[in-house]
Structure formats: C-alpha cells, structure tokens
Amino acid sequence: MLALDCQRQAGGIALLWGNNNEASLCTYTNSHIDMIITVQGWSKFRLTGIYGKPDRARRGSTWNLIRDLSTQSNMPWCIIGNMNNVLGQAHKRGGRLYPSWLVQGFQEVLDDCGLIDMELNGYPFTCERGKGTEKWVEIRLDRAIVSKAWLEIFQDAKLTNLEVSTSDHTPILLEPITLHITPRKRRLKFENAWLREPICKQIVEDTWNKHQVEPLQNKLNHCLEVLTDWGQDITGNFRRRISDCKKVIRSTKG
C-alpha cells in the first residue's frame, strides 16, 4: 500500500494491491501515484491514480502533470481518479455552466496525449453538493481516461459508478477484464406464504389445465415456474423492499 495524506480538507490518494510483484512504483507526488501493473495472463500496463487540483486557478498544474507523465512511457496507459474537471456541460447538472476555459483546457490535454474518456456505466454523476436545496449540483468529476493501446488490449473493460457512498463522491470501479460468467440455473422453490393468497390456487389450476396432456412431472414443473415468477411480488427481494421502505421513511421525516 502507498498512501499520501490529504492537504487540509482536500486531496488524499492511496493505492493498494494484493501481491508484491503485481505493482511496481514509478513516481508519485501528493497529486498522483504512477505504477506499472503486472498480472499473470494480462498484458503489462501503466496505471496512474490522480487527484486533480481543486483550485481552479491551479488546474493547469494537473493538466501539465498528465502531459509530463505521457512523455515518460509508451506503455498502454490508464489514468483513474478525481480529475476535478469535466469534459462537457452534459457532465454537470444544476448551478451555473461549467467555465468553458476549463472544459476546453481538459479536452486539449486528452487530445495532446492521445487519451480516451471511458464511458461510465450507471448513474452519470459522481459528486453532489447541496442535495435537497435549490443549490443542488451534480457533476461527474471521477473518471478513467485511457490510451488507445490500453483500450485495444482490454476491449471488454468496464467502468461502473457504484453509486452508494457516505461521501459526497461515489466510488467508481474499473474492471480491465470483464468475466463472462454463465448464469446459474434458477432454483425453483415453493413458498408456504403463497398459500395465503387466493389467486395462488387459480394460478395452479390454469397452468395445470393448460398442460394437462403432458406427463405429471412436467405439469408440476410448469406450475412451479409460473408460481415463482408470480411470487416475486409476494415474497421476493426482501432486502430491496426493506431498502425502499427506509427511503420512504427518510423522505417522510425530511
């Protein structure tokens, strides 16, 4: 682990990895950590974590840092972190328009260094201020930008906004390799709670009659499949339903 403390109430950056030979440290400052990542079965690549200067007057130092880092290696490259900047007005909702000189300056950095902004899956904004007030602002400050060579190697890479956070920023997850996992076959199970619903009997009768020419086991399976689909609304995802109830309670209290 390499961790760099925040300055006052801003900044702070850390990088953690699993095995000693997975990451090789190149350079670091209080605004960045630059490493080479070596994982068995993957192509070696460069990973840079960045915390952009929050002071707009000093934003140019972040851009110059990226430019300087781009000249140090031709290795496939990924930069990820809080850039404290946007690439377009669509990346901000609420408040005044983002200063055009900041948008243009950041865009020029990506053009100069041949970097590509990765698409963010999930909620489009990663930071918010003044939630629930007239000054509520949502903005995408956290992102991953990659070289063309990196994207050609990790063609199935995925960047996701995890959304849940106690901070004013939400975490983003970058998966260089997206695993294609065969979905497990759904387990069908009869729930006794269904018997309390009058429509349950009718569902069984209708399904049974619809497949009455089939063997007994087939008819039983059809009934269970239909009941399982219907029963999700009765005894479905309790965790999600509890979470929805809590949101209603919080909004009522507010």
Coordinates of C-alpha atoms in Angstrom, one line a residue:
M1 CA 0.0 0.0 0.0
L2 CA 1.1 3.6 -0.8
A3 CA -0.9 6.3 0.8
L4 CA -0.5 10.1 0.6
D5 CA -2.2 12.3 3.2
C6 CA -4.7 15.0 2.3
Q7 CA -3.8 18.6 2.5
R8 CA -6.2 20.4 4.8
Q9 CA -9.6 19.2 3.7
A10 CA -8.7 18.3 0.1
G11 CA -6.8 15.6 -1.6
G12 CA -5.5 12.3 -0.3
I13 CA -4.7 9.4 -2.6
A14 CA -3.8 5.8 -2.0
L15 CA -3.1 2.7 -4.0
L16 CA -3.4 -0.9 -2.6
W17 CA -2.5 -4.2 -4.3
G18 CA -2.6 -7.8 -3.5
N19 CA 0.8 -9.3 -4.3
N20 CA 4.3 -7.7 -4.1
N21 CA 5.1 -8.4 -7.8
E22 CA 1.8 -7.0 -9.1
A23 CA 2.7 -3.4 -8.9
S24 CA 5.9 -1.5 -9.5
L25 CA 6.2 2.1 -8.3
C26 CA 7.4 4.6 -10.8
T27 CA 6.8 8.1 -9.4
Y28 CA 4.4 9.9 -7.0
T29 CA 3.5 13.3 -5.6
N30 CA 0.7 14.4 -3.4
S31 CA -1.4 14.5 -6.5
H32 CA -0.6 11.2 -8.3
I33 CA 0.8 7.7 -8.0
D34 CA 2.2 6.2 -11.2
M35 CA 2.8 2.4 -11.3
I36 CA 3.3 -0.5 -13.7
I37 CA 0.9 -3.3 -13.2
T38 CA 1.9 -6.9 -13.9
V39 CA -0.8 -9.5 -13.6
Q40 CA -0.4 -13.1 -14.9
G41 CA -2.5 -13.6 -18.0
W42 CA -2.7 -9.9 -18.7
S43 CA -0.6 -7.5 -20.8
K44 CA 1.6 -5.3 -18.6
F45 CA 0.2 -1.8 -18.4
R46 CA 0.7 1.6 -16.7
L47 CA -1.7 2.7 -14.1
T48 CA -1.8 6.3 -12.7
G49 CA -4.1 7.4 -9.9
I50 CA -4.7 11.2 -9.9
Y51 CA -6.3 13.7 -7.7
G52 CA -6.8 16.9 -9.7
K53 CA -6.2 20.3 -8.1
P54 CA -9.5 21.5 -6.6
D55 CA -8.4 25.2 -7.0
R56 CA -9.5 26.2 -10.5
A57 CA -6.6 28.7 -10.7
R58 CA -4.2 25.7 -10.3
R59 CA -6.0 23.3 -12.6
G60 CA -3.3 23.8 -15.2
S61 CA -0.8 22.1 -12.9
T62 CA -2.9 18.9 -13.1
W63 CA -3.0 19.1 -16.9
N64 CA 0.8 19.7 -17.1
L65 CA 1.3 16.7 -14.8
I66 CA -0.7 14.5 -17.2
R67 CA 1.3 15.8 -20.2
D68 CA 4.6 15.2 -18.4
L69 CA 3.6 11.7 -17.5
S70 CA 2.6 10.9 -21.0
T71 CA 6.1 11.5 -22.3
Q72 CA 7.7 9.1 -19.9
S73 CA 6.5 5.8 -21.4
N74 CA 4.7 4.3 -24.5
M75 CA 3.3 1.5 -22.4
P76 CA -0.5 1.0 -22.5
W77 CA -1.8 3.6 -20.0
C78 CA -4.8 4.1 -17.7
I79 CA -5.4 7.2 -15.5
I80 CA -8.1 7.0 -12.9
G81 CA -9.3 9.2 -10.1
N82 CA -11.0 12.5 -9.2
M83 CA -9.9 14.9 -12.0
N84 CA -11.8 17.8 -10.5
N85 CA -12.8 18.8 -14.1
V86 CA -15.4 17.9 -16.7
L87 CA -15.2 17.3 -20.4
G88 CA -18.6 18.9 -21.3
Q89 CA -21.6 20.6 -19.9
A90 CA -23.6 17.4 -20.1
H91 CA -21.4 16.1 -17.2
K92 CA -22.9 18.7 -14.8
R93 CA -26.5 19.3 -13.7
G94 CA -27.6 22.2 -11.7
G95 CA -26.0 25.5 -10.9
R96 CA -24.1 27.7 -13.4
L97 CA -22.5 26.4 -16.5
Y98 CA -19.0 25.0 -16.0
P99 CA -16.4 27.5 -17.2
S100 CA -15.7 26.9 -20.9
W101 CA -12.0 27.6 -20.5
L102 CA -11.8 24.7 -18.0
V103 CA -13.7 22.3 -20.3
Q104 CA -11.6 23.3 -23.3
G105 CA -8.3 23.0 -21.4
F106 CA -9.1 19.5 -20.2
Q107 CA -10.2 18.4 -23.7
E108 CA -6.9 19.7 -25.1
V109 CA -5.0 17.6 -22.6
L110 CA -6.7 14.4 -23.8
D111 CA -6.1 15.4 -27.4
D112 CA -2.5 16.2 -26.8
C113 CA -1.8 12.9 -25.0
G114 CA -4.0 10.7 -27.2
L115 CA -6.3 9.7 -24.3
I116 CA -9.9 8.5 -24.4
D117 CA -12.5 9.1 -21.8
M118 CA -14.1 5.8 -20.8
E119 CA -17.9 5.5 -20.8
L120 CA -19.3 5.4 -17.2
N121 CA -22.0 2.8 -16.6
G122 CA -24.7 3.5 -14.1
Y123 CA -25.6 6.9 -12.7
P124 CA -23.9 9.6 -14.8
F125 CA -22.7 11.8 -11.9
T126 CA -20.2 11.0 -9.2
C127 CA -20.3 14.1 -7.0
E128 CA -23.0 16.2 -5.5
R129 CA -23.4 19.3 -3.4
G130 CA -26.3 20.9 -1.7
K131 CA -28.7 17.9 -2.1
G132 CA -32.3 18.7 -1.4
T133 CA -31.8 22.5 -1.7
E134 CA -32.1 25.0 -4.6
K135 CA -28.4 24.9 -5.0
W136 CA -28.2 21.1 -5.6
V137 CA -25.5 20.4 -8.1
E138 CA -24.5 17.0 -9.5
I139 CA -21.3 16.6 -11.5
R140 CA -19.0 13.9 -12.9
L141 CA -15.5 14.6 -11.6
D142 CA -14.4 11.0 -11.2
R143 CA -13.4 9.2 -14.4
A144 CA -10.9 6.9 -16.1
I145 CA -9.0 8.0 -19.2
V146 CA -7.0 5.5 -21.2
S147 CA -4.7 5.3 -24.2
K148 CA -5.8 3.7 -27.4
A149 CA -3.2 0.9 -26.9
W150 CA -4.7 0.2 -23.4
L151 CA -8.3 0.0 -24.9
E152 CA -7.2 -2.3 -27.7
I153 CA -5.8 -4.7 -25.1
F154 CA -8.7 -4.5 -22.7
Q155 CA -11.6 -4.3 -25.2
D156 CA -14.2 -5.5 -22.7
A157 CA -13.1 -3.1 -19.9
K158 CA -16.0 -1.7 -17.9
L159 CA -16.2 1.4 -15.7
T160 CA -19.1 1.5 -13.3
N161 CA -20.4 4.1 -10.9
L162 CA -21.1 2.1 -7.7
E163 CA -23.4 4.9 -6.5
V164 CA -23.6 4.0 -2.8
S165 CA -21.3 6.2 -0.6
T166 CA -21.3 8.1 2.7
S167 CA -19.1 10.7 0.9
D168 CA -20.1 13.5 -1.4
H169 CA -18.3 11.4 -4.1
T170 CA -19.4 7.9 -5.2
P171 CA -16.8 5.2 -5.9
I172 CA -16.1 4.1 -9.5
L173 CA -15.0 0.6 -10.3
L174 CA -12.8 -0.2 -13.3
E175 CA -12.7 -3.8 -14.5
P176 CA -10.0 -4.3 -17.2
I177 CA -11.2 -7.8 -17.7
T178 CA -14.9 -8.5 -17.7
L179 CA -15.6 -12.1 -16.8
H180 CA -18.4 -13.7 -18.8
I181 CA -20.0 -16.0 -16.2
T182 CA -22.6 -18.4 -17.3
P183 CA -25.7 -17.6 -15.2
R184 CA -26.6 -20.3 -12.7
K185 CA -29.9 -22.1 -13.3
R186 CA -32.6 -20.6 -11.1
R187 CA -33.6 -22.7 -8.2
L188 CA -37.4 -23.2 -8.0
K189 CA -38.8 -23.4 -4.5
F190 CA -42.4 -23.4 -3.3
E191 CA -43.1 -20.8 -0.6
N192 CA -45.8 -21.5 2.0
A193 CA -46.6 -17.8 2.2
W194 CA -48.1 -18.1 -1.3
L195 CA -50.9 -20.2 0.1
R196 CA -52.3 -17.2 1.9
E197 CA -53.0 -15.6 -1.5
P198 CA -56.4 -16.6 -3.0
I199 CA -55.1 -16.2 -6.5
C200 CA -52.4 -18.9 -5.9
K201 CA -55.0 -21.7 -6.3
Q202 CA -56.3 -20.2 -9.6
I203 CA -52.7 -19.9 -11.0
V204 CA -52.1 -23.6 -10.3
E205 CA -55.5 -24.6 -11.9
D206 CA -54.9 -22.5 -15.0
T207 CA -51.4 -23.8 -15.5
W208 CA -52.3 -27.4 -14.8
N209 CA -55.2 -27.3 -17.3
K210 CA -53.0 -25.6 -19.9
H211 CA -50.5 -28.5 -19.8
Q212 CA -52.9 -31.4 -18.9
V213 CA -51.7 -33.6 -21.8
E214 CA -48.1 -33.6 -20.6
P215 CA -46.6 -36.0 -18.0
L216 CA -47.2 -35.3 -14.3
Q217 CA -43.6 -34.1 -13.6
N218 CA -43.8 -31.7 -16.5
K219 CA -47.0 -30.2 -15.2
L220 CA -45.6 -29.8 -11.7
N221 CA -42.5 -28.0 -13.1
H222 CA -44.7 -25.7 -15.2
C223 CA -46.8 -24.8 -12.1
L224 CA -43.7 -24.1 -10.0
E225 CA -42.1 -21.9 -12.7
V226 CA -45.3 -19.8 -13.0
L227 CA -45.7 -19.5 -9.2
T228 CA -42.1 -18.5 -8.8
D229 CA -42.4 -15.6 -11.3
W230 CA -45.7 -14.5 -9.7
G231 CA -44.4 -15.0 -6.2
Q232 CA -41.6 -12.4 -6.6
D233 CA -44.1 -9.7 -5.8
I234 CA -45.3 -11.6 -2.7
T235 CA -42.1 -13.0 -1.2
G236 CA -39.4 -11.5 -3.5
N237 CA -36.4 -9.5 -2.7
F238 CA -36.9 -8.6 0.9
R239 CA -33.6 -6.6 1.1
R240 CA -34.7 -4.4 -1.8
R241 CA -38.2 -3.9 -0.3
I242 CA -36.8 -3.0 3.1
S243 CA -34.4 -0.5 1.5
D244 CA -37.4 1.1 -0.4
C245 CA -39.4 1.3 2.8
K246 CA -36.4 3.1 4.6
K247 CA -36.2 5.6 1.7
V248 CA -39.9 6.4 2.1
I249 CA -39.5 6.8 5.9
R250 CA -36.5 9.1 5.4
S251 CA -38.3 11.2 2.8
T252 CA -41.3 11.5 5.1
K253 CA -39.1 12.7 8.0
G254 CA -37.5 15.2 5.8

